[in-house]
JSON list of C-alpha atoms in Angstrom, two decimals:
[
{"chain": "A", "resi": 1, "resn": "MET", "atom": "CA", "xyz": [34.09, 233.86, 120.96]},
{"chain": "A", "resi": 2, "resn": "SER", "atom": "CA", "xyz": [37.18, 235.52, 119.64]},
{"chain": "A", "resi": 3, "resn": "THR", "atom": "CA", "xyz": [39.25, 234.21, 117.18]},
{"chain": "A", "resi": 4, "resn": "GLU", "atom": "CA", "xyz": [41.88, 233.15, 119.46]},
{"chain": "A", "resi": 5, "resn": "GLU", "atom": "CA", "xyz": [39.51, 231.43, 121.50]},
{"chain": "A", "resi": 6, "resn": "LYS", "atom": "CA", "xyz": [38.04, 229.51, 118.24]},
{"chain": "A", "resi": 7, "resn": "LYS", "atom": "CA", "xyz": [41.50, 228.58, 117.51]},
{"chain": "A", "resi": 8, "resn": "GLN", "atom": "CA", "xyz": [42.15, 227.08, 120.43]},
{"chain": "A", "resi": 9, "resn": "GLU", "atom": "CA", "xyz": [38.85, 225.30, 120.77]},
{"chain": "A", "resi": 10, "resn": "ALA", "atom": "CA", "xyz": [39.16, 223.58, 117.07]},
{"chain": "A", "resi": 11, "resn": "MET", "atom": "CA", "xyz": [43.09, 222.80, 118.00]},
{"chain": "A", "resi": 12, "resn": "GLU", "atom": "CA", "xyz": [41.79, 220.71, 121.07]},
{"chain": "A", "resi": 13, "resn": "LEU", "atom": "CA", "xyz": [39.34, 219.17, 119.24]},
{"chain": "A", "resi": 14, "resn": "VAL", "atom": "CA", "xyz": [42.18, 218.15, 116.58]},
{"chain": "A", "resi": 15, "resn": "SER", "atom": "CA", "xyz": [44.27, 216.80, 119.05]},
{"chain": "A", "resi": 16, "resn": "LYS", "atom": "CA", "xyz": [41.40, 214.65, 120.62]},
{"chain": "A", "resi": 17, "resn": "ALA", "atom": "CA", "xyz": [40.75, 213.63, 117.09]},
{"chain": "A", "resi": 18, "resn": "TYR", "atom": "CA", "xyz": [44.45, 212.53, 116.84]},
{"chain": "A", "resi": 19, "resn": "GLN", "atom": "CA", "xyz": [44.14, 210.28, 119.55]},
{"chain": "A", "resi": 20, "resn": "HIS", "atom": "CA", "xyz": [41.06, 208.66, 118.43]},
{"chain": "A", "resi": 21, "resn": "HIS", "atom": "CA", "xyz": [42.66, 208.43, 115.04]},
{"chain": "A", "resi": 22, "resn": "MET", "atom": "CA", "xyz": [46.27, 206.71, 116.63]},
{"chain": "A", "resi": 23, "resn": "ARG", "atom": "CA", "xyz": [43.74, 204.46, 118.64]},
{"chain": "A", "resi": 24, "resn": "GLY", "atom": "CA", "xyz": [42.31, 203.08, 115.36]},
{"chain": "A", "resi": 25, "resn": "GLU", "atom": "CA", "xyz": [38.76, 204.77, 115.89]},
{"chain": "A", "resi": 26, "resn": "VAL", "atom": "CA", "xyz": [38.72, 206.38, 112.66]},
{"chain": "A", "resi": 27, "resn": "ASP", "atom": "CA", "xyz": [35.00, 207.08, 112.32]},
{"chain": "A", "resi": 28, "resn": "ARG", "atom": "CA", "xyz": [34.94, 209.13, 115.82]},
{"chain": "A", "resi": 29, "resn": "ALA", "atom": "CA", "xyz": [38.49, 210.90, 114.67]},
{"chain": "A", "resi": 30, "resn": "ILE", "atom": "CA", "xyz": [36.98, 211.90, 111.38]},
{"chain": "A", "resi": 31, "resn": "GLU", "atom": "CA", "xyz": [33.72, 213.11, 113.68]},
{"chain": "A", "resi": 32, "resn": "LEU", "atom": "CA", "xyz": [35.96, 215.36, 115.68]},
{"chain": "A", "resi": 33, "resn": "TYR", "atom": "CA", "xyz": [38.18, 216.42, 112.98]},
{"chain": "A", "resi": 34, "resn": "SER", "atom": "CA", "xyz": [34.93, 217.70, 111.42]},
{"chain": "A", "resi": 35, "resn": "ARG", "atom": "CA", "xyz": [33.92, 219.20, 114.66]},
{"chain": "A", "resi": 36, "resn": "SER", "atom": "CA", "xyz": [37.06, 221.09, 114.81]},
{"chain": "A", "resi": 37, "resn": "LEU", "atom": "CA", "xyz": [36.69, 222.42, 111.21]},
{"chain": "A", "resi": 38, "resn": "GLU", "atom": "CA", "xyz": [33.05, 223.86, 112.12]},
{"chain": "A", "resi": 39, "resn": "VAL", "atom": "CA", "xyz": [34.50, 225.67, 115.06]},
{"chain": "A", "resi": 40, "resn": "LEU", "atom": "CA", "xyz": [37.50, 227.11, 112.63]},
{"chain": "A", "resi": 41, "resn": "PRO", "atom": "CA", "xyz": [38.70, 225.60, 109.57]},
{"chain": "A", "resi": 42, "resn": "THR", "atom": "CA", "xyz": [42.58, 225.01, 109.64]},
{"chain": "A", "resi": 43, "resn": "PRO", "atom": "CA", "xyz": [44.83, 223.31, 107.25]},
{"chain": "A", "resi": 44, "resn": "GLU", "atom": "CA", "xyz": [46.05, 221.05, 110.06]},
{"chain": "A", "resi": 45, "resn": "ALA", "atom": "CA", "xyz": [42.11, 219.71, 110.78]},
{"chain": "A", "resi": 46, "resn": "PHE", "atom": "CA", "xyz": [41.47, 219.48, 106.72]},
{"chain": "A", "resi": 47, "resn": "THR", "atom": "CA", "xyz": [44.47, 217.36, 106.56]},
{"chain": "A", "resi": 48, "resn": "TYR", "atom": "CA", "xyz": [44.45, 215.14, 109.57]},
{"chain": "A", "resi": 49, "resn": "ARG", "atom": "CA", "xyz": [40.68, 214.32, 108.60]},
{"chain": "A", "resi": 50, "resn": "GLY", "atom": "CA", "xyz": [42.04, 213.45, 104.89]},
{"chain": "A", "resi": 51, "resn": "TRP", "atom": "CA", "xyz": [44.46, 210.97, 106.66]},
{"chain": "A", "resi": 52, "resn": "ALA", "atom": "CA", "xyz": [41.63, 209.46, 108.50]},
{"chain": "A", "resi": 53, "resn": "ARG", "atom": "CA", "xyz": [39.62, 209.32, 105.56]},
{"chain": "A", "resi": 54, "resn": "SER", "atom": "CA", "xyz": [42.66, 207.56, 103.71]},
{"chain": "A", "resi": 55, "resn": "PHE", "atom": "CA", "xyz": [42.32, 204.83, 106.50]},
{"chain": "A", "resi": 56, "resn": "GLN", "atom": "CA", "xyz": [38.53, 204.10, 105.36]},
{"chain": "A", "resi": 57, "resn": "LYS", "atom": "CA", "xyz": [40.38, 203.86, 101.51]},
{"chain": "A", "resi": 58, "resn": "ASP", "atom": "CA", "xyz": [38.39, 206.95, 100.33]},
{"chain": "A", "resi": 59, "resn": "PHE", "atom": "CA", "xyz": [41.35, 208.52, 98.81]},
{"chain": "A", "resi": 60, "resn": "GLN", "atom": "CA", "xyz": [38.97, 211.17, 96.72]},
{"chain": "A", "resi": 61, "resn": "ALA", "atom": "CA", "xyz": [37.91, 212.60, 99.98]},
{"chain": "A", "resi": 62, "resn": "ALA", "atom": "CA", "xyz": [41.20, 212.66, 101.62]},
{"chain": "A", "resi": 63, "resn": "ILE", "atom": "CA", "xyz": [42.36, 214.07, 98.37]},
{"chain": "A", "resi": 64, "resn": "ALA", "atom": "CA", "xyz": [39.35, 216.83, 98.36]},
{"chain": "A", "resi": 65, "resn": "ASP", "atom": "CA", "xyz": [40.63, 217.49, 101.95]},
{"chain": "A", "resi": 66, "resn": "CYS", "atom": "CA", "xyz": [43.94, 218.16, 101.12]},
{"chain": "A", "resi": 67, "resn": "HIS", "atom": "CA", "xyz": [43.33, 220.64, 98.32]},
{"chain": "A", "resi": 68, "resn": "ARG", "atom": "CA", "xyz": [41.26, 222.48, 101.23]},
{"chain": "A", "resi": 69, "resn": "ALA", "atom": "CA", "xyz": [44.04, 222.36, 103.49]},
{"chain": "A", "resi": 70, "resn": "ILE", "atom": "CA", "xyz": [46.48, 223.93, 100.79]},
{"chain": "A", "resi": 71, "resn": "ASP", "atom": "CA", "xyz": [43.63, 226.61, 99.97]},
{"chain": "A", "resi": 72, "resn": "LEU", "atom": "CA", "xyz": [44.00, 227.78, 103.41]},
{"chain": "A", "resi": 73, "resn": "ASP", "atom": "CA", "xyz": [47.75, 227.51, 103.72]},
{"chain": "A", "resi": 74, "resn": "PRO", "atom": "CA", "xyz": [49.59, 226.75, 100.41]},
{"chain": "A", "resi": 75, "resn": "GLU", "atom": "CA", "xyz": [53.00, 226.73, 102.85]},
{"chain": "A", "resi": 76, "resn": "TYR", "atom": "CA", "xyz": [51.73, 223.96, 104.80]},
{"chain": "A", "resi": 77, "resn": "GLY", "atom": "CA", "xyz": [54.08, 220.69, 103.39]},
{"chain": "A", "resi": 78, "resn": "ASN", "atom": "CA", "xyz": [51.81, 217.66, 104.83]},
{"chain": "A", "resi": 79, "resn": "PRO", "atom": "CA", "xyz": [49.14, 218.11, 102.58]},
{"chain": "A", "resi": 80, "resn": "TYR", "atom": "CA", "xyz": [51.00, 218.02, 99.33]},
{"chain": "A", "resi": 81, "resn": "ASN", "atom": "CA", "xyz": [52.95, 214.71, 100.47]},
{"chain": "A", "resi": 82, "resn": "ASP", "atom": "CA", "xyz": [49.56, 213.26, 101.52]},
{"chain": "A", "resi": 83, "resn": "ILE", "atom": "CA", "xyz": [48.05, 213.94, 98.19]},
{"chain": "A", "resi": 84, "resn": "GLY", "atom": "CA", "xyz": [51.15, 212.35, 96.71]},
{"chain": "A", "resi": 85, "resn": "ALA", "atom": "CA", "xyz": [50.88, 209.46, 98.51]},
{"chain": "A", "resi": 86, "resn": "TYR", "atom": "CA", "xyz": [47.08, 209.26, 98.09]},
{"chain": "A", "resi": 87, "resn": "TYR", "atom": "CA", "xyz": [47.90, 208.82, 94.25]},
{"chain": "A", "resi": 88, "resn": "LEU", "atom": "CA", "xyz": [50.86, 206.59, 94.91]},
{"chain": "A", "resi": 89, "resn": "GLU", "atom": "CA", "xyz": [48.09, 204.30, 96.71]},
{"chain": "A", "resi": 90, "resn": "LEU", "atom": "CA", "xyz": [45.82, 204.57, 93.98]},
{"chain": "A", "resi": 91, "resn": "GLY", "atom": "CA", "xyz": [48.56, 203.66, 91.22]},
{"chain": "A", "resi": 92, "resn": "GLN", "atom": "CA", "xyz": [48.62, 207.05, 89.71]},
{"chain": "A", "resi": 93, "resn": "LEU", "atom": "CA", "xyz": [52.36, 207.27, 89.61]},
{"chain": "A", "resi": 94, "resn": "ASP", "atom": "CA", "xyz": [52.72, 210.36, 87.32]},
{"chain": "A", "resi": 95, "resn": "ASP", "atom": "CA", "xyz": [50.56, 212.08, 89.31]},
{"chain": "A", "resi": 96, "resn": "THR", "atom": "CA", "xyz": [52.28, 211.47, 92.83]},
{"chain": "A", "resi": 97, "resn": "ILE", "atom": "CA", "xyz": [55.57, 213.02, 91.44]},
{"chain": "A", "resi": 98, "resn": "PRO", "atom": "CA", "xyz": [54.91, 216.53, 91.33]},
{"chain": "A", "resi": 99, "resn": "TRP", "atom": "CA", "xyz": [52.87, 216.90, 94.79]},
{"chain": "A", "resi": 100, "resn": "LEU", "atom": "CA", "xyz": [55.63, 215.14, 96.17]},
{"chain": "A", "resi": 101, "resn": "HIS", "atom": "CA", "xyz": [58.08, 217.99, 94.84]},
{"chain": "A", "resi": 102, "resn": "MET", "atom": "CA", "xyz": [55.71, 220.76, 96.03]},
{"chain": "A", "resi": 103, "resn": "ALA", "atom": "CA", "xyz": [55.86, 219.19, 99.47]},
{"chain": "A", "resi": 104, "resn": "LEU", "atom": "CA", "xyz": [59.92, 219.25, 99.26]},
{"chain": "A", "resi": 105, "resn": "LYS", "atom": "CA", "xyz": [59.46, 223.23, 98.44]},
{"chain": "A", "resi": 106, "resn": "ALA", "atom": "CA", "xyz": [56.82, 223.91, 101.43]},
{"chain": "A", "resi": 107, "resn": "LYS", "atom": "CA", "xyz": [57.99, 226.45, 103.77]},
{"chain": "A", "resi": 108, "resn": "ARG", "atom": "CA", "xyz": [55.94, 225.44, 106.86]},
{"chain": "A", "resi": 109, "resn": "TYR", "atom": "CA", "xyz": [56.82, 221.58, 107.32]},
{"chain": "A", "resi": 110, "resn": "GLU", "atom": "CA", "xyz": [58.59, 219.44, 109.32]},
{"chain": "A", "resi": 111, "resn": "SER", "atom": "CA", "xyz": [58.84, 216.01, 107.90]},
{"chain": "A", "resi": 112, "resn": "TYR", "atom": "CA", "xyz": [61.07, 216.27, 104.94]},
{"chain": "A", "resi": 113, "resn": "CYS", "atom": "CA", "xyz": [61.86, 212.91, 105.09]},
{"chain": "A", "resi": 114, "resn": "TYR", "atom": "CA", "xyz": [58.20, 211.32, 104.18]},
{"chain": "A", "resi": 115, "resn": "PRO", "atom": "CA", "xyz": [58.21, 213.06, 100.31]},
{"chain": "A", "resi": 116, "resn": "HIS", "atom": "CA", "xyz": [61.63, 211.75, 99.55]},
{"chain": "A", "resi": 117, "resn": "TYR", "atom": "CA", "xyz": [60.71, 208.38, 101.00]},
{"chain": "A", "resi": 118, "resn": "ASN", "atom": "CA", "xyz": [57.67, 208.66, 98.85]},
{"chain": "A", "resi": 119, "resn": "LEU", "atom": "CA", "xyz": [59.51, 209.51, 95.83]},
{"chain": "A", "resi": 120, "resn": "GLY", "atom": "CA", "xyz": [61.93, 206.39, 96.21]},
{"chain": "A", "resi": 121, "resn": "ARG", "atom": "CA", "xyz": [58.96, 204.47, 96.39]},
{"chain": "A", "resi": 122, "resn": "VAL", "atom": "CA", "xyz": [57.54, 205.91, 92.84]},
{"chain": "A", "resi": 123, "resn": "TYR", "atom": "CA", "xyz": [61.34, 205.76, 91.26]},
{"chain": "A", "resi": 124, "resn": "GLU", "atom": "CA", "xyz": [61.43, 202.34, 92.70]},
{"chain": "A", "resi": 125, "resn": "ALA", "atom": "CA", "xyz": [58.03, 201.28, 90.88]},
{"chain": "A", "resi": 126, "resn": "LEU", "atom": "CA", "xyz": [59.49, 202.78, 87.80]},
{"chain": "A", "resi": 127, "resn": "ASP", "atom": "CA", "xyz": [62.50, 201.03, 88.25]},
{"chain": "A", "resi": 128, "resn": "ARG", "atom": "CA", "xyz": [64.33, 204.01, 88.14]},
{"chain": "A", "resi": 129, "resn": "LEU", "atom": "CA", "xyz": [66.82, 202.66, 90.87]},
{"chain": "A", "resi": 130, "resn": "ASP", "atom": "CA", "xyz": [69.24, 205.52, 90.78]},
{"chain": "A", "resi": 131, "resn": "LEU", "atom": "CA", "xyz": [66.65, 208.14, 91.52]},
{"chain": "A", "resi": 132, "resn": "ALA", "atom": "CA", "xyz": [65.07, 205.75, 94.31]},
{"chain": "A", "resi": 133, "resn": "LEU", "atom": "CA", "xyz": [68.26, 205.44, 96.09]},
{"chain": "A", "resi": 134, "resn": "GLU", "atom": "CA", "xyz": [68.70, 209.06, 95.88]},
{"chain": "A", "resi": 135, "resn": "HIS", "atom": "CA", "xyz": [65.59, 210.13, 97.74]},
{"chain": "A", "resi": 136, "resn": "TYR", "atom": "CA", "xyz": [65.88, 206.81, 100.11]},
{"chain": "A", "resi": 137, "resn": "ARG", "atom": "CA", "xyz": [68.78, 208.32, 101.39]},
{"chain": "A", "resi": 138, "resn": "SER", "atom": "CA", "xyz": [67.54, 211.73, 101.36]},
{"chain": "A", "resi": 139, "resn": "ALA", "atom": "CA", "xyz": [64.88, 210.49, 103.91]},
{"chain": "A", "resi": 140, "resn": "VAL", "atom": "CA", "xyz": [67.52, 209.03, 105.95]},
{"chain": "A", "resi": 141, "resn": "ARG", "atom": "CA", "xyz": [69.56, 212.16, 105.82]},
{"chain": "A", "resi": 142, "resn": "GLU", "atom": "CA", "xyz": [66.18, 213.93, 107.04]},
{"chain": "A", "resi": 143, "resn": "ASN", "atom": "CA", "xyz": [65.63, 211.18, 109.98]},
{"chain": "A", "resi": 144, "resn": "PRO", "atom": "CA", "xyz": [68.02, 208.92, 110.61]},
{"chain": "A", "resi": 145, "resn": "GLY", "atom": "CA", "xyz": [65.99, 207.10, 112.78]},
{"chain": "A", "resi": 146, "resn": "TYR", "atom": "CA", "xyz": [63.00, 206.38, 109.97]},
{"chain": "A", "resi": 147, "resn": "ALA", "atom": "CA", "xyz": [63.39, 202.22, 109.58]},
{"chain": "A", "resi": 148, "resn": "LEU", "atom": "CA", "xyz": [61.42, 202.24, 106.59]},
{"chain": "A", "resi": 149, "resn": "ALA", "atom": "CA", "xyz": [64.04, 204.15, 104.61]},
{"chain": "A", "resi": 150, "resn": "VAL", "atom": "CA", "xyz": [66.91, 202.72, 106.06]},
{"chain": "A", "resi": 151, "resn": "LYS", "atom": "CA", "xyz": [65.71, 199.65, 105.01]},
{"chain": "A", "resi": 152, "resn": "ALA", "atom": "CA", "xyz": [64.80, 200.86, 101.50]},
{"chain": "A", "resi": 153, "resn": "VAL", "atom": "CA", "xyz": [68.20, 202.21, 101.26]},
{"chain": "A", "resi": 154, "resn": "GLU", "atom": "CA", "xyz": [69.94, 198.64, 102.04]},
{"chain": "A", "resi": 155, "resn": "ARG", "atom": "CA", "xyz": [67.06, 196.92, 99.58]},
{"chain": "A", "resi": 156, "resn": "ILE", "atom": "CA", "xyz": [68.08, 199.17, 96.61]},
{"chain": "A", "resi": 157, "resn": "LYS", "atom": "CA", "xyz": [71.72, 198.86, 97.08]},
{"chain": "A", "resi": 158, "resn": "ASP", "atom": "CA", "xyz": [71.14, 195.08, 96.90]},
{"chain": "A", "resi": 159, "resn": "LYS", "atom": "CA", "xyz": [69.23, 195.36, 93.70]},
{"chain": "A", "resi": 160, "resn": "LEU", "atom": "CA", "xyz": [71.67, 197.52, 92.10]},
{"chain": "A", "resi": 161, "resn": "THR", "atom": "CA", "xyz": [74.70, 195.11, 93.28]},
{"chain": "A", "resi": 162, "resn": "LEU", "atom": "CA", "xyz": [72.63, 192.37, 91.38]},
{"chain": "A", "resi": 163, "resn": "HIS", "atom": "CA", "xyz": [71.49, 194.30, 88.24]},
{"chain": "A", "resi": 164, "resn": "ALA", "atom": "CA", "xyz": [75.33, 195.03, 88.08]},
{"chain": "A", "resi": 165, "resn": "ALA", "atom": "CA", "xyz": [76.38, 191.37, 88.69]},
{"chain": "A", "resi": 166, "resn": "SER", "atom": "CA", "xyz": [74.08, 190.35, 86.09]},
{"chain": "A", "resi": 167, "resn": "ARG", "atom": "CA", "xyz": [75.88, 192.22, 82.86]}
]
Protein backbone atom coordinates (compact mmCIF):
# COMPACT_ATOMS: atom_id res chain seq x y z
CA MET A 1 0.00 0.00 0.00
CA SER A 2 1.38 3.41 -0.93
CA THR A 3 1.88 6.15 1.65
CA GLU A 4 -1.01 8.10 0.12
CA GLU A 5 -3.30 5.05 0.40
CA LYS A 6 -2.23 4.54 4.02
CA LYS A 7 -2.95 8.18 4.77
CA GLN A 8 -6.39 7.93 3.20
CA GLU A 9 -7.23 4.75 5.13
CA ALA A 10 -5.91 6.23 8.38
CA MET A 11 -7.98 9.39 7.97
CA GLU A 12 -11.11 7.35 7.12
CA LEU A 13 -10.62 5.47 10.38
CA VAL A 14 -10.22 8.77 12.24
CA SER A 15 -13.47 9.98 10.68
CA LYS A 16 -15.32 6.81 11.74
CA ALA A 17 -13.80 7.03 15.20
CA TYR A 18 -14.92 10.64 15.53
CA GLN A 19 -18.49 9.67 14.64
CA HIS A 20 -18.49 7.05 17.39
CA HIS A 21 -16.87 9.54 19.75
CA MET A 22 -19.62 12.10 19.14
CA ARG A 23 -22.26 9.43 19.84
CA GLY A 24 -20.65 8.77 23.21
CA GLU A 25 -19.17 5.44 22.13
CA VAL A 26 -15.77 6.30 23.56
CA ASP A 27 -14.33 2.77 23.80
CA ARG A 28 -15.15 2.10 20.14
CA ALA A 29 -13.72 5.49 19.17
CA ILE A 30 -10.45 4.74 20.98
CA GLU A 31 -10.27 1.39 19.23
CA LEU A 32 -10.70 3.02 15.81
CA TYR A 33 -8.27 5.85 16.56
CA SER A 34 -5.75 3.17 17.58
CA ARG A 35 -6.36 1.21 14.37
CA SER A 36 -5.76 4.41 12.42
CA LEU A 37 -2.45 4.84 14.23
CA GLU A 38 -1.48 1.27 13.28
CA VAL A 39 -2.08 2.09 9.61
CA LEU A 40 -0.23 5.41 9.73
CA PRO A 41 0.56 7.51 12.81
CA THR A 42 -0.88 11.02 12.40
CA PRO A 43 -1.03 13.95 14.80
CA GLU A 44 -4.80 14.09 14.36
CA ALA A 45 -5.32 10.46 15.42
CA PHE A 46 -3.09 10.85 18.49
CA THR A 47 -4.82 14.10 19.47
CA TYR A 48 -8.34 12.73 19.04
CA ARG A 49 -7.48 9.49 20.84
CA GLY A 50 -6.15 11.62 23.69
CA TRP A 51 -9.37 13.60 23.69
CA ALA A 52 -11.38 10.36 23.86
CA ARG A 53 -9.20 9.16 26.73
CA SER A 54 -9.95 12.40 28.56
CA PHE A 55 -13.65 11.43 28.46
CA GLN A 56 -12.59 8.42 30.54
CA LYS A 57 -10.69 10.77 32.89
CA ASP A 58 -7.41 9.13 31.81
CA PHE A 59 -5.64 12.47 31.60
CA GLN A 60 -2.10 11.07 31.78
CA ALA A 61 -2.71 8.85 28.72
CA ALA A 62 -4.42 11.79 26.98
CA ILE A 63 -1.40 14.02 27.66
CA ALA A 64 0.96 11.28 26.42
CA ASP A 65 -1.02 11.00 23.16
CA CYS A 66 -0.83 14.77 22.69
CA HIS A 67 2.95 14.69 23.16
CA ARG A 68 3.17 12.05 20.44
CA ALA A 69 1.05 14.26 18.17
CA ILE A 70 3.43 17.18 18.79
CA ASP A 71 6.41 14.94 18.01
CA LEU A 72 4.85 14.22 14.60
CA ASP A 73 3.85 17.83 13.84
CA PRO A 74 5.02 20.61 16.16
CA GLU A 75 2.95 23.15 14.18
CA TYR A 76 -0.38 21.38 14.87
CA GLY A 77 -2.12 23.50 17.53
CA ASN A 78 -4.79 21.17 18.88
CA PRO A 79 -2.59 19.02 21.12
CA TYR A 80 -1.07 22.06 22.84
CA ASN A 81 -4.53 23.35 23.76
CA ASP A 82 -5.63 19.90 24.81
CA ILE A 83 -2.65 19.40 27.12
CA GLY A 84 -3.45 22.75 28.69
CA ALA A 85 -7.10 21.77 29.08
CA TYR A 86 -6.15 18.46 30.71
CA TYR A 87 -3.85 20.18 33.19
CA LEU A 88 -6.69 22.61 33.88
CA GLU A 89 -9.00 19.66 34.62
CA LEU A 90 -6.34 18.27 36.96
CA GLY A 91 -6.17 21.62 38.76
CA GLN A 92 -2.54 22.16 37.73
CA LEU A 93 -3.01 25.78 36.71
CA ASP A 94 0.69 26.68 36.49
CA ASP A 95 1.26 23.78 34.08
CA THR A 96 -1.69 24.89 31.97
CA ILE A 97 -0.58 28.38 30.94
CA PRO A 98 2.53 27.62 28.83
CA TRP A 99 0.69 24.95 26.81
CA LEU A 100 -2.15 27.32 25.97
CA HIS A 101 0.30 30.02 24.89
CA MET A 102 2.00 27.47 22.62
CA ALA A 103 -1.40 26.67 21.10
CA LEU A 104 -1.86 30.37 20.31
CA LYS A 105 1.50 30.39 18.50
CA ALA A 106 0.86 27.23 16.47
CA LYS A 107 0.75 27.77 12.72
CA ARG A 108 -1.62 24.90 11.94
CA TYR A 109 -4.66 25.59 14.07
CA GLU A 110 -8.17 26.70 13.17
CA SER A 111 -9.71 27.27 16.59
CA TYR A 112 -7.70 29.86 18.48
CA CYS A 113 -10.85 30.63 20.47
CA TYR A 114 -10.26 27.52 22.60
CA PRO A 115 -6.85 28.37 24.06
CA HIS A 116 -8.09 31.93 24.69
CA TYR A 117 -11.16 30.56 26.46
CA ASN A 118 -9.06 28.14 28.50
CA LEU A 119 -6.63 30.91 29.46
CA GLY A 120 -9.67 32.89 30.58
CA ARG A 121 -10.68 29.97 32.78
CA VAL A 122 -7.20 29.76 34.29
CA TYR A 123 -6.99 33.48 35.02
CA GLU A 124 -10.51 33.51 36.41
CA ALA A 125 -9.56 30.66 38.79
CA LEU A 126 -6.48 32.68 39.80
CA ASP A 127 -8.72 35.74 40.39
CA ARG A 128 -6.89 37.65 37.66
CA LEU A 129 -10.13 38.98 36.27
CA ASP A 130 -8.49 41.56 34.00
CA LEU A 131 -6.55 38.83 32.16
CA ALA A 132 -9.54 36.50 32.21
CA LEU A 133 -11.69 39.16 30.52
CA GLU A 134 -8.98 39.84 27.94
CA HIS A 135 -8.80 36.17 26.93
CA TYR A 136 -12.55 35.61 26.99
CA ARG A 137 -12.96 38.65 24.72
CA SER A 138 -10.27 37.27 22.41
CA ALA A 139 -12.16 33.98 22.26
CA VAL A 140 -15.31 35.84 21.22
CA ARG A 141 -13.38 37.81 18.59
CA GLU A 142 -12.07 34.53 17.17
CA ASN A 143 -15.52 32.92 17.24
CA PRO A 144 -18.45 35.29 17.89
CA GLY A 145 -20.81 32.32 18.17
CA TYR A 146 -18.87 30.67 20.99
CA ALA A 147 -21.62 30.83 23.63
CA LEU A 148 -19.44 29.78 26.58
CA ALA A 149 -17.03 32.62 25.87
CA VAL A 150 -19.84 35.16 25.40
CA LYS A 151 -21.31 34.13 28.77
CA ALA A 152 -17.86 34.27 30.38
CA VAL A 153 -17.35 37.86 29.19
CA GLU A 154 -20.64 38.87 30.78
CA ARG A 155 -19.86 36.97 33.99
CA ILE A 156 -16.44 38.63 34.37
CA LYS A 157 -17.86 42.08 33.58
CA ASP A 158 -20.44 41.52 36.34
CA LYS A 159 -17.71 40.40 38.76
CA LEU A 160 -15.61 43.45 37.93
CA THR A 161 -18.61 45.73 38.43
CA LEU A 162 -19.31 44.16 41.83
CA HIS A 163 -15.63 44.37 42.70
CA ALA A 164 -15.53 48.10 41.83
CA ALA A 165 -18.77 48.79 43.75
CA SER A 166 -17.42 47.16 46.92
CA ARG A 167 -14.41 49.46 47.08
